[in-house]
Amino acid sequence: MENLDPVGIHTGDSIVVAPSQTLTNKEYQLLRDSALKIIRALKIEGGCNVQFALDPHSFKYYLIEVNPRVSRSSALASKASGYPIARVSAKIAVGMRLDEIKLANTPASFEPALDYIVTKIARFPFDKFTLASNKLSTQMKATGEVMSVGRTFEESLLKAVRSLEIGVCHIEMPKFKSYETEKLMDYIKEGRDDRIYAIAELIRRNVDIGLIYNITKIDMFFLEKITHIVKLEKKLKENIGDIEVLKRLKKVGFSDKYIGNCWGKTEEEIFNLRKQNNIFPVYKMIDTCSSEFESYVPYFYSTYEEENESIVSNKKKIIVLGAGPIRIGQGVEFDYSTVHAIKTIKQAGYEAIIINNNPETVSTDYTTSDKLYFEPLTIEDVMNIIELEKPEGVIASLGGQTAINLAGPLAKLGVKIIGTDVDAIEKAENRDSFEKVMNELKLLQPKGEAVTNIKDGIKVAEEIGYPVLVRPSYVLGGRAMQIVSNKKALEKYLKTAVEVNTKQPVLVDKYIIGKELEVDAVCDGKDVFVPGIMEHVEKTGIHSGDSISIYPTFSISEKAKEKILDYTIKLGLGIGIIGLYNIQFIVDKEENVYVIEVNPRSSRTVPFISKSTGYSLADIGTLVMIGKSLKDQGINEVYPKEKEKWYVKAPAFSFSKLNGLDAYLSPEMKSTGEAIGYDKKLTRALYKALQSTGMKLANYGTIFVTIADKDKEEALPLIRRFYNLGFNIEATIGTANFLKEHGIRTRTKRKISEGSEEILESMRKGYVNYVINTNNIDAVDPTMDGILIRRCAVENNIPIFTALDTVRVLLDVLEEITLGISTIDE
């Protein structure tokens, strides 16, 4: 495998191409032989990853590192070649030799040969974290990746680009159109997540690729290929409606959407034009040996050639749409549901087909499903497969927002959506439709409206009263969601955070302070099943994905639980859900229950609640979608008896890897993963979950505290508990004076804004064990002191808490392990 980007960018962040496109046979042999010598010298048996840096102007090369294990690259290499590295490594570990291990068509000692080109492009979180630096370095920043397969580099690259789901369908990014050429030249000097789009824009402006090479050191081979794509763009625009040009560009990987944009047509119109002219791809097999040996591996990629290698059976088929690249808000949790669904569909007697493009997932192991299509999750690419396979229908509710967004366009083209239909999705996700359902069912939700301009946004906020929660419609992972407490902050948000207009309305809702809970449920059209109710430790205002989630509930009354179950049943039936759905609730001080949102699909908490309760929701939901009711499955109760153990889901963050990212928790999701802990005592379950996320739990030492005025009274008993445990307390002057007035000995630290570095130095030298920092509710203008303190804590691996509810459960854990007392379990 070859990195397109030169040395200095982490391989996990780099564009990777396989097989290498620029190595000579001599160079390839040199590196291969060197890798084998290293492996033998180190006596490594099993998977191994070796990274080299090769001087392009000589045969001189350098060894970067050796990982004596399977690595991130192993998953990519396995999916790229069809060679199951992890499976082979496991068999070697139990004593087998390579020539004894049989693969689909060869012994494991046979080296894979590829007659296609694979491109991997990383998926970054910079669309969510706009303040974080997108400069790439030796520190990996990507949250996930996509892989694509084509017969040429151009086809493979363009398929990968449209798989990323970053709002582009081609190697063209609108933001670079407004850049001056000089600014673009400066932009490409450093590796950035979107540099390749800037390079393409420079080539469109006829900038010499030799100059681009001198700046970027990206091999001329790749720059020439991008130049070829740009030349074909010009040909496309000069030959509007030309079928022969259309055929040629489809072979090179141009998408229907991009062609439509150039020809003044929609993606659907280009698809229909291809259909009228019978312009469809064929599907080639990934078989590890360039078809040198007879075999049939049900693992395919599309290309515009003649021979089709995908054999279409007479069995009834169901296609399941995967979730695409891992990103914040949509992680591997959705692959869990997808894989369970595939197994259930197979057991029900159908041929199970998966479409996905993420090499890191179990769903893209070709042994998981009856057939795997490694393709972009776009209307064009999915429809091409549907035209070939003619399935009974498509399941779109298990692949997160990626898959659910395809349901409407697919239904419009005549595809049957299995499970929750398009009308039900519209009722749940369209603001006006959802409000109508809520009114009909007489259920409570926070007051609010969708607005399309700044004036209306301010008017709505003043009518319902500040603080308000603002967010774009159709968000994923709380993207661009904020709590604002005044007119000035709201104006700033509507001007800078989102582009509010008639096509992109912004939701302005009353922010209700209360306990947040959620359920994952299954509805079959007549009955509803709720395996468990989860309660979040943090109050509303922090994204559910960043909250500590506990099953069963620990602080709400039976009355509130009954309301939640009643609401869940009414909404499942009222919306018309068939299969899985997720609802998030707020319970206020008066025990009023409000509905925050309904997601008509599998959610990120499905794996957690399934493992906590013992009910495999993905399997139950899939059976419902293919026609087996809850009662037919032997499920006759809405809410089973709660478990006697406690189960805790704690978020894991990657703040230290993203320069410039503020670690303050908010309605915008920031966590990149999670861990589970369970025990008969809640404090112990919490301890296990927090430790599993990598948090250093110290039961002695020093805490640094800086608390907003609005939180001081609530924080006081918590700081006193640290003090009683023997912790030293340090604080900024306002917080320190408040604590001293209430009998807590506190060391005062001067503020950073006063020119002092003592707060930061204390953290850097390892004197601080915990940082507690809260802001005013309006996070549009967080103080620079707070940002620097949080950043320093992150960089020095000091646990930081910006929500007092999290501090409260941390203290419960520390008191349990230090004093042997527990209040949370009582």
PDB file of N, CA and C in Angstrom, residues 170-198:
ATOM      1  N   HIS A 170     -17.770  14.981  -5.993  1.00  0.00           N
ATOM      2  CA  HIS A 170     -16.692  14.995  -6.979  1.00  0.00           C
ATOM      3  C   HIS A 170     -15.474  15.634  -6.318  1.00  0.00           C
ATOM      4  N   ILE A 171     -14.344  15.593  -6.982  1.00  0.00           N
ATOM      5  CA  ILE A 171     -13.121  16.173  -6.422  1.00  0.00           C
ATOM      6  C   ILE A 171     -13.159  17.701  -6.618  1.00  0.00           C
ATOM      7  N   GLU A 172     -14.208  18.279  -6.055  1.00  0.00           N
ATOM      8  CA  GLU A 172     -14.473  19.712  -6.200  1.00  0.00           C
ATOM      9  C   GLU A 172     -15.185  20.184  -4.945  1.00  0.00           C
ATOM     10  N   MET A 173     -14.633  21.210  -4.308  1.00  0.00           N
ATOM     11  CA  MET A 173     -15.218  21.726  -3.081  1.00  0.00           C
ATOM     12  C   MET A 173     -15.565  23.205  -3.286  1.00  0.00           C
ATOM     13  N   PRO A 174     -16.844  23.572  -3.116  1.00  0.00           N
ATOM     14  CA  PRO A 174     -17.276  24.944  -3.403  1.00  0.00           C
ATOM     15  C   PRO A 174     -16.478  26.033  -2.698  1.00  0.00           C
ATOM     16  N   LYS A 175     -16.010  25.772  -1.467  1.00  0.00           N
ATOM     17  CA  LYS A 175     -15.341  26.850  -0.714  1.00  0.00           C
ATOM     18  C   LYS A 175     -14.079  27.344  -1.404  1.00  0.00           C
ATOM     19  N   PHE A 176     -13.424  26.477  -2.192  1.00  0.00           N
ATOM     20  CA  PHE A 176     -12.173  26.876  -2.834  1.00  0.00           C
ATOM     21  C   PHE A 176     -12.389  27.735  -4.081  1.00  0.00           C
ATOM     22  N   LYS A 177     -13.624  27.815  -4.551  1.00  0.00           N
ATOM     23  CA  LYS A 177     -13.917  28.648  -5.726  1.00  0.00           C
ATOM     24  C   LYS A 177     -13.647  30.128  -5.433  1.00  0.00           C
ATOM     25  N   SER A 178     -13.868  30.507  -4.181  1.00  0.00           N
ATOM     26  CA  SER A 178     -13.716  31.931  -3.822  1.00  0.00           C
ATOM     27  C   SER A 178     -12.285  32.291  -3.421  1.00  0.00           C
ATOM     28  N   TYR A 179     -11.424  31.297  -3.286  1.00  0.00           N
ATOM     29  CA  TYR A 179     -10.040  31.572  -2.890  1.00  0.00           C
ATOM     30  C   TYR A 179      -9.250  32.167  -4.059  1.00  0.00           C
ATOM     31  N   GLU A 180      -8.434  33.162  -3.774  1.00  0.00           N
ATOM     32  CA  GLU A 180      -7.477  33.643  -4.760  1.00  0.00           C
ATOM     33  C   GLU A 180      -6.435  32.546  -5.001  1.00  0.00           C
ATOM     34  N   THR A 181      -5.867  32.516  -6.214  1.00  0.00           N
ATOM     35  CA  THR A 181      -4.886  31.475  -6.540  1.00  0.00           C
ATOM     36  C   THR A 181      -3.715  31.481  -5.569  1.00  0.00           C
ATOM     37  N   GLU A 182      -3.265  32.668  -5.192  1.00  0.00           N
ATOM     38  CA  GLU A 182      -2.133  32.787  -4.259  1.00  0.00           C
ATOM     39  C   GLU A 182      -2.484  32.169  -2.895  1.00  0.00           C
ATOM     40  N   LYS A 183      -3.729  32.379  -2.465  1.00  0.00           N
ATOM     41  CA  LYS A 183      -4.178  31.822  -1.193  1.00  0.00           C
ATOM     42  C   LYS A 183      -4.242  30.289  -1.273  1.00  0.00           C
ATOM     43  N   LEU A 184      -4.688  29.783  -2.423  1.00  0.00           N
ATOM     44  CA  LEU A 184      -4.740  28.334  -2.622  1.00  0.00           C
ATOM     45  C   LEU A 184      -3.339  27.733  -2.591  1.00  0.00           C
ATOM     46  N   MET A 185      -2.391  28.415  -3.243  1.00  0.00           N
ATOM     47  CA  MET A 185      -1.013  27.919  -3.261  1.00  0.00           C
ATOM     48  C   MET A 185      -0.454  27.856  -1.839  1.00  0.00           C
ATOM     49  N   ASP A 186      -0.806  28.827  -1.051  1.00  0.00           N
ATOM     50  CA  ASP A 186      -0.355  28.855   0.341  1.00  0.00           C
ATOM     51  C   ASP A 186      -1.040  27.751   1.154  1.00  0.00           C
ATOM     52  N   TYR A 187      -2.310  27.492   0.821  1.00  0.00           N
ATOM     53  CA  TYR A 187      -3.114  26.514   1.558  1.00  0.00           C
ATOM     54  C   TYR A 187      -2.563  25.099   1.417  1.00  0.00           C
ATOM     55  N   ILE A 188      -2.055  24.773   0.221  1.00  0.00           N
ATOM     56  CA  ILE A 188      -1.619  23.395  -0.031  1.00  0.00           C
ATOM     57  C   ILE A 188      -0.203  23.097   0.469  1.00  0.00           C
ATOM     58  N   LYS A 189       0.454  24.116   1.044  1.00  0.00           N
ATOM     59  CA  LYS A 189       1.821  23.895   1.541  1.00  0.00           C
ATOM     60  C   LYS A 189       1.851  22.880   2.665  1.00  0.00           C
ATOM     61  N   GLU A 190       0.797  22.873   3.480  1.00  0.00           N
ATOM     62  CA  GLU A 190       0.714  21.945   4.603  1.00  0.00           C
ATOM     63  C   GLU A 190      -0.359  20.899   4.317  1.00  0.00           C
ATOM     64  N   GLY A 191      -0.144  19.704   4.851  1.00  0.00           N
ATOM     65  CA  GLY A 191      -1.151  18.664   4.696  1.00  0.00           C
ATOM     66  C   GLY A 191      -2.411  19.032   5.456  1.00  0.00           C
ATOM     67  N   ARG A 192      -3.530  19.046   4.774  1.00  0.00           N
ATOM     68  CA  ARG A 192      -4.821  19.328   5.404  1.00  0.00           C
ATOM     69  C   ARG A 192      -5.825  18.285   4.955  1.00  0.00           C
ATOM     70  N   ASP A 193      -6.936  18.187   5.691  1.00  0.00           N
ATOM     71  CA  ASP A 193      -7.912  17.145   5.372  1.00  0.00           C
ATOM     72  C   ASP A 193      -8.523  17.324   3.984  1.00  0.00           C
ATOM     73  N   ASP A 194      -8.556  18.568   3.476  1.00  0.00           N
ATOM     74  CA  ASP A 194      -9.207  18.845   2.187  1.00  0.00           C
ATOM     75  C   ASP A 194      -8.222  19.356   1.139  1.00  0.00           C
ATOM     76  N   ARG A 195      -6.938  19.079   1.320  1.00  0.00           N
ATOM     77  CA  ARG A 195      -5.929  19.618   0.407  1.00  0.00           C
ATOM     78  C   ARG A 195      -6.142  19.140  -1.029  1.00  0.00           C
ATOM     79  N   ILE A 196      -6.575  17.904  -1.229  1.00  0.00           N
ATOM     80  CA  ILE A 196      -6.693  17.368  -2.577  1.00  0.00           C
ATOM     81  C   ILE A 196      -7.713  18.145  -3.411  1.00  0.00           C
ATOM     82  N   TYR A 197      -8.736  18.713  -2.740  1.00  0.00           N
ATOM     83  CA  TYR A 197      -9.745  19.517  -3.450  1.00  0.00           C
ATOM     84  C   TYR A 197      -9.152  20.870  -3.865  1.00  0.00           C
ATOM     85  N   ALA A 198      -8.291  21.411  -3.007  1.00  0.00           N
ATOM     86  CA  ALA A 198      -7.616  22.670  -3.337  1.00  0.00           C
ATOM     87  C   ALA A 198      -6.658  22.458  -4.516  1.00  0.00           C
TER      88      ALA A 198
END
